[in-house]
Coordinates of C-alpha atoms in Angstrom, one line a residue:
M1 CA 28.9 135.2 -58.2
K2 CA 29.0 132.0 -56.2
V3 CA 30.8 131.8 -52.9
S4 CA 31.2 128.7 -50.7
L5 CA 30.1 129.1 -47.1
E6 CA 32.4 127.8 -44.5
C7 CA 30.5 127.0 -41.3
E8 CA 30.4 124.6 -38.4
F9 CA 27.2 123.6 -36.8
V10 CA 27.1 122.3 -33.3
R11 CA 24.4 120.2 -31.7
A12 CA 24.3 118.7 -28.2
G13 CA 28.1 119.3 -27.9
G14 CA 29.0 117.7 -31.2
R15 CA 29.2 118.7 -34.8
W16 CA 26.4 117.9 -37.2
Y17 CA 25.4 118.7 -40.7
P18 CA 21.8 119.9 -41.3
S19 CA 19.7 118.2 -44.0
L20 CA 16.8 118.9 -46.3
P21 CA 14.1 116.5 -47.7
D22 CA 15.3 114.5 -50.8
G23 CA 15.3 116.5 -54.0
V24 CA 14.8 119.9 -52.3
R25 CA 17.0 122.9 -53.1
V26 CA 16.3 126.0 -51.1
Y27 CA 17.2 129.6 -52.2
A28 CA 16.9 131.9 -49.2
I29 CA 17.0 135.6 -50.3
G30 CA 18.0 138.3 -47.8
D31 CA 16.4 141.7 -47.2
I32 CA 15.7 143.4 -50.6
H33 CA 14.5 146.8 -49.4
G34 CA 13.2 148.1 -52.7
R35 CA 16.3 147.0 -54.8
L36 CA 14.4 145.6 -57.7
D37 CA 17.6 145.8 -59.8
L38 CA 19.4 143.4 -57.4
L39 CA 16.4 141.1 -57.1
N40 CA 16.2 140.7 -60.9
Q41 CA 19.9 139.9 -61.1
C42 CA 19.6 137.4 -58.2
L43 CA 16.7 135.6 -59.9
C44 CA 18.7 135.4 -63.1
Q45 CA 21.6 133.8 -61.2
I46 CA 19.2 131.4 -59.6
D47 CA 17.9 130.4 -63.0
E48 CA 21.5 129.7 -64.1
D49 CA 22.2 127.6 -61.0
L50 CA 19.0 125.6 -61.6
A51 CA 20.1 125.0 -65.2
E52 CA 23.3 123.5 -63.9
N53 CA 21.8 121.4 -61.2
R54 CA 18.8 119.1 -61.8
T55 CA 16.5 119.7 -58.9
I56 CA 13.2 118.0 -58.2
R57 CA 11.8 120.8 -56.0
P58 CA 13.4 124.2 -55.8
I59 CA 11.9 126.4 -53.1
Y60 CA 12.5 130.2 -53.0
V61 CA 12.3 131.5 -49.4
F62 CA 12.2 135.3 -49.1
L63 CA 13.2 136.5 -45.6
G64 CA 11.2 139.7 -45.5
D65 CA 11.8 143.4 -45.8
Y66 CA 10.9 143.8 -49.4
I67 CA 10.0 147.4 -49.1
D68 CA 11.4 150.8 -47.7
R69 CA 14.7 152.5 -48.0
G70 CA 15.4 151.5 -51.6
P71 CA 13.9 153.2 -54.7
S72 CA 11.6 150.4 -56.1
S73 CA 9.4 149.0 -53.4
R74 CA 6.3 148.9 -55.6
G75 CA 8.2 147.2 -58.5
T76 CA 9.7 144.7 -56.0
I77 CA 6.3 143.7 -54.8
D78 CA 5.0 143.4 -58.4
R79 CA 8.0 141.1 -59.2
L80 CA 7.5 138.9 -56.2
I81 CA 3.8 138.5 -56.9
E82 CA 4.7 137.5 -60.5
L83 CA 7.3 135.1 -59.3
G84 CA 4.9 133.4 -56.9
T85 CA 2.8 132.4 -59.9
L86 CA 5.7 130.7 -61.6
R87 CA 7.7 129.1 -58.7
E88 CA 7.2 127.6 -55.3
C89 CA 7.8 130.6 -53.1
V90 CA 7.6 131.2 -49.4
F91 CA 7.3 134.9 -48.6
L92 CA 8.1 135.8 -44.9
K93 CA 7.0 138.9 -43.2
G94 CA 9.6 141.5 -42.2
N95 CA 9.3 144.2 -39.6
H96 CA 9.0 146.8 -42.4
E97 CA 6.0 145.0 -44.0
D98 CA 4.5 144.7 -40.5
L99 CA 4.9 148.4 -39.8
A100 CA 3.6 149.4 -43.2
L101 CA 0.5 147.3 -42.9
R102 CA -0.3 148.6 -39.4
S103 CA 0.3 152.2 -40.6
L104 CA -2.4 151.8 -43.2
T105 CA -5.0 151.9 -40.4
D106 CA -3.1 153.4 -37.4
A107 CA -2.1 157.0 -38.1
S108 CA 0.0 157.0 -34.8
L109 CA 2.4 154.6 -36.4
F110 CA 2.6 156.3 -39.8
P111 CA 5.4 158.9 -38.9
R112 CA 7.6 156.1 -37.5
W113 CA 7.2 154.0 -40.6
V114 CA 8.0 157.0 -42.8
R115 CA 11.2 157.7 -40.8
L116 CA 12.3 154.0 -41.1
G117 CA 12.2 154.1 -44.9
G118 CA 8.6 154.3 -45.7
L119 CA 9.1 157.7 -47.4
E120 CA 10.9 155.9 -50.3
T121 CA 8.1 153.4 -50.5
L122 CA 5.4 156.2 -50.7
V123 CA 7.4 157.8 -53.5
S124 CA 7.5 154.5 -55.4
Y125 CA 3.7 154.5 -55.3
G126 CA 3.6 158.0 -56.7
I127 CA 2.8 159.7 -53.5
R128 CA 4.2 163.1 -52.5
A129 CA 4.9 162.7 -48.8
T130 CA 7.0 164.4 -46.2
T131 CA 8.4 163.5 -42.9
S132 CA 6.0 165.9 -41.2
A133 CA 4.4 164.5 -38.1
E134 CA 1.5 167.1 -38.2
R135 CA -1.7 165.2 -38.0
R136 CA -3.2 166.7 -41.1
D137 CA -0.1 165.8 -43.2
V138 CA 0.0 162.3 -41.7
L139 CA -3.7 161.7 -42.5
T140 CA -3.3 163.0 -46.0
A141 CA -0.3 160.7 -46.7
Q142 CA -2.0 157.8 -45.1
A143 CA -5.1 158.2 -47.2
A144 CA -3.0 158.6 -50.4
F145 CA -1.2 155.3 -49.5
Q146 CA -4.5 153.5 -49.0
N147 CA -5.7 154.7 -52.4
A148 CA -2.5 153.9 -54.2
L149 CA -1.9 150.4 -52.9
P150 CA -3.3 147.9 -55.4
A151 CA -5.6 145.2 -54.0
S152 CA -3.0 142.6 -55.1
H153 CA -0.4 144.3 -53.0
V154 CA -2.6 144.4 -49.9
E155 CA -3.4 140.7 -50.4
F156 CA 0.3 139.9 -50.8
L157 CA 1.3 141.8 -47.6
A158 CA -1.5 140.3 -45.6
S159 CA -0.6 136.8 -46.7
L160 CA 3.1 136.9 -45.5
K161 CA 4.1 134.1 -43.2
T162 CA 6.0 134.6 -39.9
H163 CA 8.2 131.5 -40.3
F164 CA 8.9 128.4 -42.4
C165 CA 10.4 125.0 -41.5
C166 CA 12.2 122.8 -44.0
G167 CA 14.3 119.8 -43.0
S168 CA 16.8 121.0 -40.3
Y169 CA 16.2 124.7 -41.0
F170 CA 13.9 127.2 -39.5
F171 CA 13.4 130.5 -41.5
A172 CA 12.3 133.7 -39.9
H173 CA 12.9 137.4 -40.6
A174 CA 14.8 138.5 -37.5
G175 CA 15.4 135.3 -35.5
V176 CA 13.9 133.5 -32.5
K177 CA 13.8 134.0 -28.7
P178 CA 16.2 131.7 -26.9
G179 CA 14.6 129.4 -24.4
V180 CA 11.3 129.3 -26.3
E181 CA 10.3 126.3 -28.4
L182 CA 10.2 127.1 -32.1
S183 CA 6.5 126.2 -32.3
K184 CA 5.7 128.7 -29.6
Q185 CA 7.6 131.8 -30.8
N186 CA 5.6 135.0 -30.9
E187 CA 5.4 137.2 -34.0
Q188 CA 7.1 140.2 -32.3
D189 CA 10.3 138.2 -31.7
L190 CA 10.2 136.6 -35.2
L191 CA 10.1 140.0 -36.8
W192 CA 12.1 142.3 -34.5
I193 CA 14.5 140.4 -32.2
R194 CA 18.2 141.2 -32.4
D195 CA 20.8 141.1 -29.6
E196 CA 19.3 138.4 -27.4
F197 CA 19.1 136.0 -30.4
L198 CA 22.3 137.1 -32.2
S199 CA 24.4 136.6 -29.1
S200 CA 22.9 133.2 -28.2
T201 CA 24.9 130.0 -28.6
A202 CA 21.9 127.8 -27.7
D203 CA 20.9 124.8 -29.7
F204 CA 17.5 125.8 -31.2
G205 CA 16.9 122.3 -32.6
R206 CA 17.2 123.6 -36.1
I207 CA 19.5 126.1 -37.9
I208 CA 17.9 129.5 -37.9
V209 CA 18.1 131.3 -41.2
H210 CA 17.3 135.0 -41.0
G211 CA 17.8 138.5 -42.1
H212 CA 17.0 141.8 -40.3
T213 CA 20.5 142.7 -39.0
P214 CA 22.8 143.9 -41.7
T215 CA 26.3 142.4 -42.0
P216 CA 28.9 143.0 -44.7
R217 CA 28.7 139.4 -45.8
V218 CA 26.5 136.4 -45.1
E219 CA 27.4 135.3 -41.6
A220 CA 27.2 131.7 -40.3
R221 CA 27.5 130.7 -36.7
T222 CA 27.0 127.4 -34.9
N223 CA 23.3 127.8 -34.7
Q224 CA 22.2 130.5 -37.2
I225 CA 22.9 132.0 -40.7
N226 CA 22.3 135.7 -41.3
V227 CA 21.6 136.5 -45.0
D228 CA 21.0 140.3 -44.7
T229 CA 23.8 142.2 -46.5
A230 CA 22.1 145.6 -46.5
A231 CA 21.2 145.6 -50.2
Y232 CA 19.7 149.1 -50.1
A233 CA 23.1 150.6 -48.9
S234 CA 25.7 148.1 -49.9
N235 CA 24.5 147.3 -53.4
L236 CA 24.8 143.7 -52.5
L237 CA 21.9 141.2 -52.3
S238 CA 22.7 137.7 -51.0
C239 CA 21.0 134.4 -51.5
L240 CA 21.8 131.4 -49.4
V241 CA 21.6 128.1 -51.4
L242 CA 20.9 125.0 -49.3
N243 CA 21.1 121.4 -50.7
D244 CA 22.0 118.0 -49.4
K245 CA 25.7 118.4 -50.1
D246 CA 26.9 121.9 -49.2
L247 CA 26.0 125.5 -48.6
F248 CA 27.0 128.4 -50.8
I249 CA 26.1 132.0 -51.5
I250 CA 24.9 133.7 -54.7
D251 CA 25.9 137.3 -54.5
S252 CA 24.2 139.9 -56.7
S253 CA 25.8 143.3 -56.8
V254 CA 26.2 146.6 -58.8
S255 CA 28.9 149.2 -58.7
N256 CA 28.4 152.3 -56.6

């Protein structure tokens, strides 16, 4: 389903409309969280949109948090890897990928990751895991995850970018720290920031497109657009479509 996005961007006290390079059409997909069913539906809808709109250069920008909480983290990664061989894709790192990667080698982080949705990811890789914080149980689950994770998945996770710029837009998983130049943002803020960024009305120089903080619908403010609609819980995955004329949303959903 396509939905027009009404928004007003403000720069230096006046209204302005952000732009993209000629011929570029961006599809920015929000947090998937293991919802392969919604991802596949979203990609089909993007194909339909491309069939209706001649585009020289479509770019798929995934805003991170591909894994955890939902039932199909492994399948989601497989699908994204496949898509990356067929389309021009930018895969950003989410805080969940960051924590999962660090948990592979740091057992002290493993229980936290499991509590934040990693348990569902382990199950998707065929691992019997518990939320036990006992060191023996943690080390057993960690070793099982290391053995079950395909080399292609490790390579994919390790290759994720922290940000991406295109035209008047800056894409990051969580947002940016106000008062810091976009070129000098640190990874911690790009992956984890919330309130300080969300409440800011500052002119960042570009429109920040992000996920990380769930909202019922895609939310556009004067300086940022949030595309995370909590797919794992809401059964709604949103994709922001950016071109040189307008902005709209492709919503993919299933009934409860």
